[in-house]
mmCIF file of C-alpha atoms in Angstrom:
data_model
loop_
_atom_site.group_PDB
_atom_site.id
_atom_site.type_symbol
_atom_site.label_atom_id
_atom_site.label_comp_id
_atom_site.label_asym_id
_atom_site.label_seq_id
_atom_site.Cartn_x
_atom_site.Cartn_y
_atom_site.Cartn_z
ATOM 1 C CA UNK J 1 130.323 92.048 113.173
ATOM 2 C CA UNK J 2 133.516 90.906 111.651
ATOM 3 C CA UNK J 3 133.341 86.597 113.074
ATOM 4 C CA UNK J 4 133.021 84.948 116.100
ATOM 5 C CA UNK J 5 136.310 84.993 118.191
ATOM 6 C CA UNK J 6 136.681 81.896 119.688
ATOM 7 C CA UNK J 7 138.464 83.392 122.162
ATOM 8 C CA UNK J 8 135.473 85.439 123.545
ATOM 9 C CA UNK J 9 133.929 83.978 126.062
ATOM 10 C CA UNK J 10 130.521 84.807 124.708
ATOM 11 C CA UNK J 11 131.288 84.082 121.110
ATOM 12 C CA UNK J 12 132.957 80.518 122.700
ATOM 13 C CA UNK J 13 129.886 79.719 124.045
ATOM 14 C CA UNK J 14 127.883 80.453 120.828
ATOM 15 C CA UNK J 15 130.399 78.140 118.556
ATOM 16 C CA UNK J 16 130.407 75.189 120.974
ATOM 17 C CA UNK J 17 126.793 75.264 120.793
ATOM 18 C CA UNK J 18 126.824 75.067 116.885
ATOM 19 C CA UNK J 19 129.132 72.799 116.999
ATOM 20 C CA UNK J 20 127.303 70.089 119.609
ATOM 21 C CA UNK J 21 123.746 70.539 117.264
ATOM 22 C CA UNK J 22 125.687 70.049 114.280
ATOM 23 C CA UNK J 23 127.640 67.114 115.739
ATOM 24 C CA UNK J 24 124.517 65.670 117.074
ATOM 25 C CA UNK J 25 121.795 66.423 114.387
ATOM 26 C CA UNK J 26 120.348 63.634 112.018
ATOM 27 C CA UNK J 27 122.444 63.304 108.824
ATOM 28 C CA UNK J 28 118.892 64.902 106.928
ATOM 29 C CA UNK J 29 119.052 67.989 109.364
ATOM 30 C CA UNK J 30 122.670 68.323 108.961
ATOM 31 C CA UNK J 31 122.462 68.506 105.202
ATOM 32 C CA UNK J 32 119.532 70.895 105.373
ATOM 33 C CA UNK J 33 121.894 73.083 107.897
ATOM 34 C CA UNK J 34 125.139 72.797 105.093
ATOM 35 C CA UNK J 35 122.702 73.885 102.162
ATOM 36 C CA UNK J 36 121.272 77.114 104.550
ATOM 37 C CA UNK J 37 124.958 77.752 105.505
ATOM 38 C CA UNK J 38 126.177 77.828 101.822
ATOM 39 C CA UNK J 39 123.433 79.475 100.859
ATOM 40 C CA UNK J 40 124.817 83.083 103.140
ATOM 41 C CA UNK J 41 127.184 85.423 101.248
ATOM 42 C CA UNK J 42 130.811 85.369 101.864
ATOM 43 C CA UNK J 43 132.105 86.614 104.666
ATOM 44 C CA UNK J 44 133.773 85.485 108.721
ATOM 45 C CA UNK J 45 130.633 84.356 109.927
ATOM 46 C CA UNK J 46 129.402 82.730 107.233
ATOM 47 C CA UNK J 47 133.033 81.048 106.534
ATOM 48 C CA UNK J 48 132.960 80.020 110.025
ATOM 49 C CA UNK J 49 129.838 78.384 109.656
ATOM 50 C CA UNK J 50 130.215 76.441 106.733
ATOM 51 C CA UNK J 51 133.136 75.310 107.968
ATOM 52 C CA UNK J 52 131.799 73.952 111.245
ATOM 53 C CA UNK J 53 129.140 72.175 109.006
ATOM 54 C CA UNK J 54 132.109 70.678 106.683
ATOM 55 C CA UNK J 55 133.578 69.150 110.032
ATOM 56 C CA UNK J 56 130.159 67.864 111.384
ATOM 57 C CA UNK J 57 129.588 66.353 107.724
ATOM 58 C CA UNK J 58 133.259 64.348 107.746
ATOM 59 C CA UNK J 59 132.535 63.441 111.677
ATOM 60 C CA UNK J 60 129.349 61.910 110.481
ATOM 61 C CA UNK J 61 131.136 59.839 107.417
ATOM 62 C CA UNK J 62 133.580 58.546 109.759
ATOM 63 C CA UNK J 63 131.407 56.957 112.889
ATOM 64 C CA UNK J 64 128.135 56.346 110.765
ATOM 65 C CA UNK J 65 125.807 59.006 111.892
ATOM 66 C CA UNK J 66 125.020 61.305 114.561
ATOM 67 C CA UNK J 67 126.782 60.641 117.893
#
């Protein structure tokens, strides 16, 4: 497996699904999720992941929580 193509249909579903439990988990369960994802070695996946947590993070600075 080389990443999750966002263009895939399958792999599209898979990331907006990340992305709505990151967006909407509890800043305590969101931190445990960043430390797990930095945690994996380098590579797409794991990238991808610890990115998506980065953006969840900022989204929770800026409205105050989980939506």
């Amino acid at each position: 497996m080389t990443g999750l193509n966002p263009i895939d249909p399958v792999d599209a579903v898979v990331l907006r699904h990340l992305a709505w439990d990151l967006d909407r988990a509890s800043d305590d369960v969101l931190a445990d999720r960043a430390a797990e994802y930095a945690a994996l070695p380098p590579s797409p996946v794991g990238d991808g992941l610890r990115h998506l947590a980065e953006c969840a993070q900022e989204q929770h600075r800026i409205t105050g929580g989980a939506r």
